[in-house]
PDB file of C-alpha atoms in Angstrom:
ATOM      1  CA  MET P  93      16.162 -13.498   0.732  1.00 41.00           C
ATOM      2  CA  ASN P  94      14.185 -16.456   0.429  1.00 42.00           C
ATOM      3  CA  ALA P  95      10.434 -17.118  -1.394  1.00 44.00           C
ATOM      4  CA  SER P  96       8.919 -17.736   2.132  1.00 47.00           C
ATOM      5  CA  VAL P  97       7.497 -16.386   5.637  1.00 59.00           C
ATOM      6  CA  GLN P  98       8.791 -16.487   8.706  1.00 52.00           C
ATOM      7  CA  SER P  99       6.187 -15.466  11.731  1.00 51.00           C
ATOM      8  CA  PRO P 100       6.545 -13.260  13.978  1.00 51.00           C
ATOM      9  CA  ASN P 101       8.316 -12.869  17.390  1.00 50.00           C
ATOM     10  CA  VAL P 102       4.812 -11.333  18.999  1.00 50.00           C
ATOM     11  CA  GLN P 103       4.609 -11.579  22.589  1.00 48.00           C
ATOM     12  CA  SER P 104       1.813 -12.742  23.972  1.00 44.00           C
ATOM     13  CA  ASN P 105      -0.682 -13.274  27.224  1.00 45.00           C
ATOM     14  CA  GLY P 106      -1.092 -16.019  26.446  1.00 49.00           C
ATOM     15  CA  PRO P 107      -1.948 -18.867  23.958  1.00 54.00           C
ATOM     16  CA  SER P 108      -5.241 -18.356  23.035  1.00 71.00           C
ATOM     17  CA  ALA P 109      -3.906 -14.418  22.607  1.00 82.00           C
ATOM     18  CA  PRO P 110      -4.439 -13.404  19.241  1.00 91.00           C
ATOM     19  CA  VAL P 111      -2.409 -11.874  16.610  1.00 97.00           C
ATOM     20  CA  ARG P 112      -2.724  -8.234  15.445  1.00 97.00           C
ATOM     21  CA  ALA P 113      -2.629  -8.043  11.107  1.00 98.00           C
ATOM     22  CA  LEU P 114      -2.691  -4.355   9.499  1.00 98.00           C
ATOM     23  CA  VAL P 115      -2.177  -5.159   5.239  1.00 98.00           C
ATOM     24  CA  LEU P 116      -2.442  -2.905   3.417  1.00 98.00           C
ATOM     25  CA  SER P 117      -3.115  -3.038  -0.606  1.00 95.00           C
ATOM     26  CA  GLY P 118      -0.904  -0.512  -3.178  1.00 92.00           C
ATOM     27  CA  GLY P 119      -2.680   1.563  -4.949  1.00 87.00           C
ATOM     28  CA  GLY P 120       0.095   4.453  -6.545  1.00 85.00           C
ATOM     29  CA  VAL P 121      -1.683   7.869  -5.518  1.00 86.00           C
ATOM     30  CA  LEU P 122      -4.123   6.986  -3.486  1.00 89.00           C
ATOM     31  CA  GLY P 123      -1.801   6.213  -0.432  1.00 93.00           C
ATOM     32  CA  ALA P 124      -2.469   9.350   1.056  1.00 93.00           C
ATOM     33  CA  LEU P 125      -6.237   7.718   0.959  1.00 94.00           C
ATOM     34  CA  GLN P 126      -4.546   5.469   2.874  1.00 96.00           C
ATOM     35  CA  ALA P 127      -2.103   7.267   5.187  1.00 97.00           C
ATOM     36  CA  GLY P 128      -5.464   9.311   5.954  1.00 96.00           C
ATOM     37  CA  ILE P 129      -7.236   6.189   7.105  1.00 97.00           C
ATOM     38  CA  LEU P 130      -4.294   5.397   9.309  1.00 98.00           C
ATOM     39  CA  ARG P 131      -4.593   8.858  11.290  1.00 97.00           C
ATOM     40  CA  ALA P 132      -6.499   8.225  11.982  1.00 97.00           C
ATOM     41  CA  LEU P 133      -6.574   4.046  13.215  1.00 97.00           C
ATOM     42  CA  PHE P 134      -3.315   4.951  15.434  1.00 97.00           C
ATOM     43  CA  ARG P 135      -5.426   7.387  17.723  1.00 96.00           C
ATOM     44  CA  THR P 136      -7.081   4.775  19.387  1.00 95.00           C
ATOM     45  CA  PRO P 137      -5.230   1.804  20.700  1.00 94.00           C
ATOM     46  CA  TYR P 138      -5.186  -0.593  18.327  1.00 95.00           C
ATOM     47  CA  ARG P 139      -1.514  -1.621  17.871  1.00 96.00           C
ATOM     48  CA  PRO P 140      -1.172  -4.881  15.271  1.00 97.00           C
ATOM     49  CA  ASP P 141       1.332  -7.223  16.012  1.00 98.00           C
ATOM     50  CA  LEU P 142       3.354  -7.287  11.932  1.00 98.00           C
ATOM     51  CA  ILE P 143       2.562  -5.487   8.976  1.00 98.00           C
ATOM     52  CA  VAL P 144       2.083  -7.090   5.433  1.00 98.00           C
ATOM     53  CA  GLY P 145       2.056  -3.723   2.428  1.00 98.00           C
ATOM     54  CA  THR P 146       2.041  -3.855  -0.965  1.00 97.00           C
ATOM     55  CA  SER P 147       3.905  -1.803  -3.167  1.00 93.00           C
ATOM     56  CA  VAL P 148       2.762   2.251  -2.046  1.00 93.00           C
ATOM     57  CA  GLY P 149       0.840   0.357   1.526  1.00 96.00           C
ATOM     58  CA  ALA P 150       4.727  -0.952   1.342  1.00 96.00           C
ATOM     59  CA  LEU P 151       5.376   1.672   1.640  1.00 95.00           C
ATOM     60  CA  ASN P 152       3.560   3.791   3.491  1.00 96.00           C
ATOM     61  CA  GLY P 153       3.588   0.031   6.528  1.00 97.00           C
ATOM     62  CA  ALA P 154       7.047   0.854   5.923  1.00 96.00           C
ATOM     63  CA  PHE P 155       7.225   4.226   7.583  1.00 95.00           C
ATOM     64  CA  VAL P 156       4.925   2.936  11.261  1.00 96.00           C
ATOM     65  CA  SER P 157       6.193   0.015  11.872  1.00 97.00           C
ATOM     66  CA  PHE P 158       9.280   2.452  12.664  1.00 96.00           C
ATOM     67  CA  ARG P 159       7.468   5.063  14.583  1.00 95.00           C
ATOM     68  CA  PRO P 160       3.959   2.483  15.219  1.00 96.00           C
ATOM     69  CA  ASP P 161       1.962   5.803  17.193  1.00 96.00           C
ATOM     70  CA  ALA P 162       0.076   8.396  16.934  1.00 97.00           C
ATOM     71  CA  GLU P 163       2.607  10.705  16.756  1.00 96.00           C
ATOM     72  CA  GLY P 164       4.049   8.670  13.331  1.00 96.00           C
ATOM     73  CA  ALA P 165       1.134   8.413  11.920  1.00 97.00           C
ATOM     74  CA  ASP P 166       1.685  12.487  11.928  1.00 96.00           C
ATOM     75  CA  GLU P 167       4.565  12.210  10.162  1.00 95.00           C
ATOM     76  CA  LEU P 168       3.285   9.734   7.734  1.00 95.00           C
ATOM     77  CA  VAL P 169       0.516  11.871   6.547  1.00 95.00           C
ATOM     78  CA  ASN P 170       3.385  15.230   6.422  1.00 93.00           C
ATOM     79  CA  ILE P 171       5.397  13.275   4.392  1.00 92.00           C
ATOM     80  CA  TRP P 172       2.812  12.949   1.253  1.00 92.00           C
ATOM     81  CA  SER P 173       2.159  16.961   1.778  1.00 91.00           C
ATOM     82  CA  SER P 174       5.376  17.404   1.295  1.00 88.00           C
ATOM     83  CA  LEU P 175       4.602  16.023  -2.135  1.00 86.00           C
ATOM     84  CA  ARG P 176       1.330  17.861  -3.810  1.00 78.00           C
ATOM     85  CA  ASP P 177       3.267  19.552  -5.086  1.00 71.00           C
ATOM     86  CA  LYS P 178       5.146  17.060  -7.296  1.00 61.00           C
ATOM     87  CA  SER P 179       4.626  14.334 -10.223  1.00 57.00           C
ATOM     88  CA  LEU P 180       5.567  10.312  -9.513  1.00 53.00           C
ATOM     89  CA  PHE P 181       5.655   9.673 -13.822  1.00 46.00           C
ATOM     90  CA  MET P 182       8.236  13.155 -14.798  1.00 48.00           C
ATOM     91  CA  PHE P 183       6.216  12.745 -18.902  1.00 43.00           C
ATOM     92  CA  ASN P 184       9.421  13.983 -20.489  1.00 45.00           C
ATOM     93  CA  PRO P 185       8.668  12.946 -24.318  1.00 43.00           C
ATOM     94  CA  LEU P 186      12.540  12.756 -25.015  1.00 43.00           C
ATOM     95  CA  ARG P 187      13.024  10.887 -22.335  1.00 45.00           C
ATOM     96  CA  ILE P 188      10.587   8.874 -23.419  1.00 40.00           C
ATOM     97  CA  ALA P 189      11.124   8.349 -25.966  1.00 40.00           C
ATOM     98  CA  TYR P 190      14.554   7.619 -26.103  1.00 38.00           C
ATOM     99  CA  GLN P 191      13.300   4.904 -23.479  1.00 42.00           C
ATOM    100  CA  MET P 192      11.070   3.542 -26.013  1.00 41.00           C
ATOM    101  CA  PHE P 193      14.298   3.518 -29.125  1.00 43.00           C
ATOM    102  CA  THR P 194      16.142   2.081 -26.412  1.00 43.00           C
ATOM    103  CA  GLN P 195      13.909  -0.531 -25.494  1.00 44.00           C
ATOM    104  CA  LYS P 196      14.806   0.313 -22.518  1.00 62.00           C
ATOM    105  CA  LEU P 197      12.249  -2.098 -19.764  1.00 54.00           C
ATOM    106  CA  CYS P 198      10.559   1.593 -18.186  1.00 62.00           C
ATOM    107  CA  LEU P 199       9.352   4.918 -18.971  1.00 60.00           C
ATOM    108  CA  PHE P 200      10.092   6.562 -16.153  1.00 63.00           C
ATOM    109  CA  ASN P 201      12.537   6.520 -12.912  1.00 68.00           C
ATOM    110  CA  SER P 202      12.346   5.981  -9.032  1.00 70.00           C
ATOM    111  CA  ASP P 203      14.096   8.856  -8.100  1.00 75.00           C
ATOM    112  CA  LEU P 204      11.064  10.682  -6.014  1.00 77.00           C
ATOM    113  CA  LEU P 205      10.827   6.975  -4.032  1.00 81.00           C
ATOM    114  CA  LYS P 206      14.276   6.896  -3.416  1.00 83.00           C
ATOM    115  CA  GLU P 207      14.391   9.784  -1.994  1.00 83.00           C
ATOM    116  CA  LEU P 208      11.819   9.515   0.248  1.00 84.00           C
ATOM    117  CA  VAL P 209      12.533   6.257   1.595  1.00 85.00           C
ATOM    118  CA  GLU P 210      16.253   7.807   1.672  1.00 84.00           C
ATOM    119  CA  GLN P 211      15.370  10.822   3.721  1.00 84.00           C
ATOM    120  CA  TYR P 212      12.008   9.078   6.180  1.00 83.00           C
ATOM    121  CA  ALA P 213      13.537   5.683   6.849  1.00 85.00           C
ATOM    122  CA  PRO P 214      15.032   5.881  10.668  1.00 89.00           C
ATOM    123  CA  ALA P 215      16.466   3.234   9.038  1.00 91.00           C
ATOM    124  CA  ASP P 216      17.917   1.049   6.158  1.00 93.00           C
ATOM    125  CA  ASP P 217      16.690  -2.257   7.778  1.00 95.00           C
ATOM    126  CA  PHE P 218      13.779  -4.696   8.538  1.00 97.00           C
ATOM    127  CA  GLY P 219      15.300  -5.803  11.904  1.00 96.00           C
ATOM    128  CA  ALA P 220      14.542  -2.091  13.706  1.00 96.00           C
ATOM    129  CA  THR P 221      11.166  -2.081  12.524  1.00 97.00           C
ATOM    130  CA  LYS P 222       9.553  -2.166  15.951  1.00 97.00           C
ATOM    131  CA  ILE P 223       6.876  -3.449  14.895  1.00 97.00           C
ATOM    132  CA  PRO P 224       8.098  -7.205  12.158  1.00 98.00           C
ATOM    133  CA  LEU P 225       7.488  -5.647   8.963  1.00 98.00           C
ATOM    134  CA  TYR P 226       6.054  -7.874   5.441  1.00 98.00           C
ATOM    135  CA  ILE P 227       6.843  -6.563   1.562  1.00 98.00           C
ATOM    136  CA  THR P 228       4.725  -7.893  -0.912  1.00 98.00           C
ATOM    137  CA  THR P 229       6.805  -8.379  -4.456  1.00 97.00           C
ATOM    138  CA  THR P 230       6.172 -10.106  -7.667  1.00 96.00           C
ATOM    139  CA  ASN P 231       9.766 -12.619  -8.823  1.00 97.00           C
ATOM    140  CA  LEU P 232      10.036 -11.713 -12.682  1.00 92.00           C
ATOM    141  CA  SER P 233      12.286 -14.444 -12.867  1.00 94.00           C
ATOM    142  CA  LYS P 234      10.904 -16.861 -11.070  1.00 94.00           C
ATOM    143  CA  GLY P 235       7.345 -16.837 -11.706  1.00 93.00           C
ATOM    144  CA  HIS P 236       5.897 -15.930  -8.261  1.00 95.00           C
ATOM    145  CA  LYS P 237       5.279 -14.022  -5.608  1.00 96.00           C
ATOM    146  CA  GLN P 238       8.338 -13.379  -2.690  1.00 97.00           C
ATOM    147  CA  VAL P 239       7.663 -11.658   0.795  1.00 98.00           C
ATOM    148  CA  PHE P 240      10.535 -10.020   2.164  1.00 98.00           C
ATOM    149  CA  HIS P 241      11.577  -9.160   5.666  1.00 98.00           C
ATOM    150  CA  GLU P 242      14.652  -9.438   6.136  1.00 96.00           C
ATOM    151  CA  GLY P 243      17.954  -7.483   4.991  1.00 95.00           C
ATOM    152  CA  PRO P 244      17.658  -3.640   3.291  1.00 95.00           C
ATOM    153  CA  ILE P 245      14.249  -1.968   3.446  1.00 96.00           C
ATOM    154  CA  SER P 246      14.544   0.022   0.781  1.00 94.00           C
ATOM    155  CA  ARG P 247      15.425  -2.798  -2.369  1.00 94.00           C
ATOM    156  CA  ALA P 248      12.408  -3.874  -0.899  1.00 96.00           C
ATOM    157  CA  ILE P 249      10.265  -1.086  -1.128  1.00 95.00           C
ATOM    158  CA  LEU P 250      11.622  -0.320  -5.001  1.00 93.00           C
ATOM    159  CA  ALA P 251      10.892  -3.717  -5.980  1.00 95.00           C
ATOM    160  CA  SER P 252       7.425  -3.715  -3.952  1.00 95.00           C
ATOM    161  CA  THR P 253       5.533  -0.270  -6.555  1.00 91.00           C
ATOM    162  CA  ALA P 254       7.983  -1.086  -9.372  1.00 91.00           C
ATOM    163  CA  LEU P 255       4.757  -1.442 -11.804  1.00 85.00           C
ATOM    164  CA  PRO P 256       5.614  -2.809 -15.217  1.00 83.00           C
ATOM    165  CA  GLY P 257       6.627  -0.279 -17.808  1.00 74.00           C
ATOM    166  CA  PHE P 258       6.393   2.748 -15.907  1.00 76.00           C
ATOM    167  CA  PHE P 259       9.676   1.593 -13.753  1.00 81.00           C
ATOM    168  CA  CYS P 260      12.196  -0.612 -13.982  1.00 86.00           C
ATOM    169  CA  PRO P 261      12.503  -3.473 -12.627  1.00 89.00           C
ATOM    170  CA  VAL P 262      14.000  -3.988  -9.359  1.00 92.00           C
ATOM    171  CA  GLU P 263      16.802  -6.822  -9.383  1.00 93.00           C
ATOM    172  CA  ILE P 264      18.236  -8.602  -5.782  1.00 94.00           C
ATOM    173  CA  ASP P 265      20.771 -11.006  -5.705  1.00 94.00           C
ATOM    174  CA  GLY P 266      19.707 -12.885  -9.463  1.00 94.00           C
ATOM    175  CA  ASP P 267      15.911 -12.194 -10.035  1.00 95.00           C
ATOM    176  CA  GLN P 268      14.187  -9.484 -11.110  1.00 94.00           C
ATOM    177  CA  TYR P 269      11.419  -8.371  -9.201  1.00 96.00           C
ATOM    178  CA  VAL P 270       8.363  -5.432 -10.089  1.00 94.00           C
ATOM    179  CA  ASP P 271       4.961  -4.533  -8.966  1.00 93.00           C
ATOM    180  CA  GLY P 272       3.606  -6.918  -5.659  1.00 93.00           C
ATOM    181  CA  GLY P 273       0.112  -5.430  -6.940  1.00 90.00           C
ATOM    182  CA  VAL P 274       0.850  -7.216  -9.832  1.00 90.00           C
ATOM    183  CA  LEU P 275       0.257 -11.304  -7.589  1.00 92.00           C
ATOM    184  CA  ALA P 276      -1.018  -9.879  -4.408  1.00 93.00           C
ATOM    185  CA  ASN P 277      -1.425  -6.420  -4.004  1.00 93.00           C
ATOM    186  CA  LEU P 278      -4.075  -6.674  -1.366  1.00 95.00           C
ATOM    187  CA  ASP P 279      -1.610  -9.504   0.264  1.00 97.00           C
ATOM    188  CA  LEU P 280      -4.166 -11.073   3.112  1.00 97.00           C
ATOM    189  CA  GLU P 281      -3.251 -14.964   2.692  1.00 97.00           C
ATOM    190  CA  THR P 282       0.636 -13.760   3.668  1.00 98.00           C
ATOM    191  CA  ALA P 283      -0.860 -12.581   7.163  1.00 98.00           C
ATOM    192  CA  LEU P 284      -2.351 -15.916   7.621  1.00 97.00           C
ATOM    193  CA  ASP P 285       0.473 -17.322   7.157  1.00 97.00           C
ATOM    194  CA  LEU P 286       2.296 -15.961   9.754  1.00 97.00           C
ATOM    195  CA  GLY P 287      -0.671 -16.710  12.277  1.00 97.00           C
ATOM    196  CA  ALA P 288      -2.492 -13.692  11.963  1.00 98.00           C
ATOM    197  CA  THR P 289      -5.954 -14.765  13.444  1.00 97.00           C
ATOM    198  CA  GLU P 290      -6.711 -10.677  13.455  1.00 97.00           C
ATOM    199  CA  ILE P 291      -6.835  -9.521   9.823  1.00 98.00           C
ATOM    200  CA  LEU P 292      -7.309  -5.357   9.565  1.00 98.00           C
ATOM    201  CA  ALA P 293      -6.524  -4.574   5.804  1.00 97.00           C
ATOM    202  CA  ILE P 294      -7.389  -1.261   3.964  1.00 97.00           C
ATOM    203  CA  ASP P 295      -8.252  -1.993   0.559  1.00 94.00           C
ATOM    204  CA  LEU P 296      -7.473   1.030  -2.488  1.00 90.00           C
ATOM    205  CA  SER P 297      -8.333  -1.359  -5.325  1.00 79.00           C
ATOM    206  CA  ARG P 298     -12.334  -0.130  -4.815  1.00 66.00           C
ATOM    207  CA  CYS P 299     -11.333   3.822  -4.734  1.00 65.00           C
ATOM    208  CA  ILE P 300     -12.203   4.666  -8.495  1.00 64.00           C
ATOM    209  CA  ASP P 301     -15.450   3.248  -9.936  1.00 58.00           C
ATOM    210  CA  GLY P 302     -16.869   4.840 -13.463  1.00 58.00           C
ATOM    211  CA  GLN P 303     -14.301   6.573 -14.066  1.00 63.00           C
ATOM    212  CA  ARG P 304     -13.598   7.430 -17.685  1.00 67.00           C
ATOM    213  CA  PRO P 305     -10.117   7.059 -18.259  1.00 65.00           C
ATOM    214  CA  ASP P 306      -8.251  10.296 -19.828  1.00 64.00           C
ATOM    215  CA  SER P 307      -4.477   9.611 -20.359  1.00 63.00           C
ATOM    216  CA  MET P 308      -2.743   6.568 -20.851  1.00 62.00           C
ATOM    217  CA  VAL P 309      -0.944   6.473 -17.204  1.00 62.00           C
ATOM    218  CA  SER P 310      -5.150   6.023 -15.614  1.00 64.00           C
ATOM    219  CA  LEU P 311      -5.808   3.386 -18.679  1.00 67.00           C
ATOM    220  CA  TRP P 312      -3.413   1.575 -17.214  1.00 62.00           C
ATOM    221  CA  MET P 313      -4.016   2.243 -13.451  1.00 65.00           C
ATOM    222  CA  GLN P 314      -8.067   1.703 -13.650  1.00 69.00           C
ATOM    223  CA  THR P 315      -7.576  -1.657 -15.855  1.00 71.00           C
ATOM    224  CA  LEU P 316      -5.193  -2.814 -13.008  1.00 70.00           C
ATOM    225  CA  ASP P 317      -7.501  -2.533  -9.998  1.00 70.00           C
ATOM    226  CA  VAL P 318      -9.916  -3.473 -12.297  1.00 75.00           C
ATOM    227  CA  ILE P 319      -7.698  -7.088 -12.187  1.00 71.00           C
ATOM    228  CA  GLN P 320      -7.335  -6.963  -8.464  1.00 73.00           C
ATOM    229  CA  ARG P 321     -10.165  -5.833  -7.454  1.00 76.00           C
ATOM    230  CA  GLU P 322     -11.480  -9.181  -8.693  1.00 80.00           C
ATOM    231  CA  ARG P 323      -8.723 -10.549  -6.705  1.00 82.00           C
ATOM    232  CA  VAL P 324      -9.215  -9.680  -3.206  1.00 86.00           C
ATOM    233  CA  GLU P 325     -13.586 -10.219  -3.598  1.00 86.00           C
ATOM    234  CA  SER P 326     -12.267 -13.859  -4.525  1.00 87.00           C
ATOM    235  CA  GLU P 327      -9.122 -13.854  -1.746  1.00 90.00           C
ATOM    236  CA  MET P 328     -11.357 -12.039  -0.098  1.00 90.00           C
ATOM    237  CA  ALA P 329     -14.260 -15.541   0.501  1.00 90.00           C
ATOM    238  CA  ARG P 330     -12.329 -17.834   0.322  1.00 94.00           C
ATOM    239  CA  LEU P 331     -10.243 -16.181   3.301  1.00 95.00           C
ATOM    240  CA  ALA P 332     -12.366 -15.488   5.756  1.00 93.00           C
ATOM    241  CA  PRO P 333     -13.527 -18.793   7.757  1.00 94.00           C
ATOM    242  CA  LYS P 334     -10.107 -18.627   8.715  1.00 95.00           C
ATOM    243  CA  ALA P 335      -9.417 -15.806  11.037  1.00 96.00           C
ATOM    244  CA  HIS P 336     -11.227 -11.932  11.860  1.00 97.00           C
ATOM    245  CA  ILE P 337     -11.006  -9.721   8.806  1.00 97.00           C
ATOM    246  CA  THR P 338     -11.489  -6.705   8.276  1.00 97.00           C
ATOM    247  CA  LEU P 339     -11.651  -5.477   4.542  1.00 96.00           C
ATOM    248  CA  ILE P 340     -12.012  -1.728   4.968  1.00 95.00           C
ATOM    249  CA  GLN P 341     -12.210   0.091   1.803  1.00 92.00           C
ATOM    250  CA  PRO P 342     -13.003   3.546   0.762  1.00 90.00           C
ATOM    251  CA  GLY P 343     -14.666   4.338  -2.553  1.00 83.00           C
ATOM    252  CA  ILE P 344     -13.835   7.940  -4.432  1.00 77.00           C
ATOM    253  CA  GLU P 345     -16.488   9.019  -6.549  1.00 67.00           C
ATOM    254  CA  THR P 346     -14.899  12.077  -9.216  1.00 60.00           C
ATOM    255  CA  SER P 347     -14.797  13.462 -12.686  1.00 51.00           C
ATOM    256  CA  GLN P 348     -11.011  13.981 -12.416  1.00 53.00           C
ATOM    257  CA  SER P 349      -8.070  12.075 -12.685  1.00 53.00           C
ATOM    258  CA  LEU P 350      -6.085  10.840  -9.498  1.00 57.00           C
ATOM    259  CA  SER P 351      -2.407   9.748 -11.103  1.00 59.00           C
ATOM    260  CA  SER P 352      -0.879  13.129  -9.930  1.00 70.00           C
ATOM    261  CA  PHE P 353      -0.634  14.818  -5.875  1.00 78.00           C
ATOM    262  CA  ASN P 354      -1.895  17.888  -6.213  1.00 81.00           C
ATOM    263  CA  LYS P 355      -5.194  16.268  -4.295  1.00 83.00           C
ATOM    264  CA  VAL P 356      -3.628  14.812  -1.626  1.00 88.00           C
ATOM    265  CA  GLU P 357      -3.962  16.799   1.178  1.00 91.00           C
ATOM    266  CA  GLN P 358      -8.628  17.069   0.357  1.00 89.00           C
ATOM    267  CA  LEU P 359      -7.212  11.939   0.133  1.00 91.00           C
ATOM    268  CA  MET P 360      -5.772  12.422   3.664  1.00 94.00           C
ATOM    269  CA  ASP P 361      -9.024  14.717   4.944  1.00 93.00           C
ATOM    270  CA  GLU P 362     -10.744  12.776   3.515  1.00 92.00           C
ATOM    271  CA  GLY P 363      -9.218   9.455   4.534  1.00 94.00           C
ATOM    272  CA  GLN P 364      -9.177  10.925   8.882  1.00 95.00           C
ATOM    273  CA  THR P 365     -12.732  10.930   8.668  1.00 94.00           C
ATOM    274  CA  PHE P 366     -13.962   8.003   6.963  1.00 93.00           C
ATOM    275  CA  GLY P 367     -11.710   5.772   9.762  1.00 95.00           C
ATOM    276  CA  GLU P 368     -13.139   8.037  11.835  1.00 95.00           C
ATOM    277  CA  GLU P 369     -16.607   7.288  11.334  1.00 94.00           C
ATOM    278  CA  VAL P 370     -15.163   3.960  10.953  1.00 94.00           C
ATOM    279  CA  ILE P 371     -14.357   2.809  13.669  1.00 95.00           C
ATOM    280  CA  ASP P 372     -16.813   4.700  15.929  1.00 94.00           C
ATOM    281  CA  ALA P 373     -19.950   2.791  13.411  1.00 94.00           C
ATOM    282  CA  TYR P 374     -17.882  -0.119  13.341  1.00 94.00           C
ATOM    283  CA  ARG P 375     -16.213  -1.207  16.709  1.00 93.00           C
ATOM    284  CA  GLU P 376     -17.389  -4.286  18.911  1.00 92.00           C
ATOM    285  CA  PRO P 377     -17.240  -4.321  22.063  1.00 90.00           C
ATOM    286  CA  ASP P 378     -13.951  -6.297  23.059  1.00 87.00           C
ATOM    287  CA  GLY P 379     -12.807  -3.075  20.549  1.00 87.00           C
ATOM    288  CA  ARG P 380     -12.228  -4.977  17.211  1.00 92.00           C
ATOM    289  CA  LEU P 381     -14.314  -3.690  13.942  1.00 95.00           C
ATOM    290  CA  GLN P 382     -16.564  -5.931  13.299  1.00 95.00           C
ATOM    291  CA  ALA P 383     -15.491  -8.965  10.546  1.00 96.00           C
ATOM    292  CA  GLY P 384     -16.823  -8.090   6.356  1.00 95.00           C
ATOM    293  CA  LEU P 385     -16.172  -5.616   3.977  1.00 92.00           C
ATOM    294  CA  ILE P 386     -16.572  -1.823   5.186  1.00 92.00           C
ATOM    295  CA  HIS P 387     -17.115  -0.021   1.710  1.00 87.00           C
ATOM    296  CA  LYS P 388     -19.223   3.673   1.540  1.00 82.00           C
ATOM    297  CA  PRO P 389     -18.547   6.553  -1.301  1.00 80.00           C
ATOM    298  CA  LEU P 390     -15.962   9.173  -1.115  1.00 79.00           C
ATOM    299  CA  HIS P 391     -16.719  12.376  -2.971  1.00 67.00           C
ATOM    300  CA  ILE P 392     -13.607  14.170  -4.249  1.00 66.00           C
ATOM    301  CA  HIS P 393     -13.646  17.488  -5.312  1.00 57.00           C
ATOM    302  CA  ARG P 394     -12.567  18.950  -7.913  1.00 48.00           C
TER     303      ARG P 394
END
């Protein structure tokens, strides 16, 4: 797969017709919050011309790229609901000790992610999506960002969600790939390279502020979040003059770690309510959301 990206075949009404990109960041379990926002978004007439997703944003983006409508967003929410009794990280002390002793490259397997893609993706092919889909990964072998837009969707999703140390790198055509969030957790640049003139970005990197880590997982995730949020601010400042960019950043106020799926129902409900409020408050007369940052704290209870 080439490192470069190709412009999508967008149906245009004329030379000045906007190209709308939906850009979805990574964020682990907080992808449930993103799914709730997407549900609110797709209940409006808004439809993107292309979707760029990283990590869990690649997973959410893939599902709605096949069904870019209200029913498809509802189905995505149902998928997240089915995960509430599951765990992304299965803490088996014996397995973890074995993985470390045998010098494996990861502590956990990605079986749950594989099952989700196999069960819910209508086809394992980028060419079968109704909206062009672009998935951002990190090519560990060559040391650069790589965006997939052809071939099997499943391997691109697994590569984009392969959080280093937690999930093993994914090998594709002889190269090893890890989580796209290492280099571009919110890949605004790819959307612009594809010709987007309007970008609606849902960023989860500022979701949790001021929380004290209570486990190795939450420590790693929060450290990565700090790195990613600084990168998003820098990218937004650099790219904002080049397109109409709406950056949506929900913020969660909670004293509880969000590293399991037991809060997905509340996250989705909060996300949908947040999305509806944003659409009502920031929609311009032409239907677009206002350019700039939209940030609002949410309260996730025990």
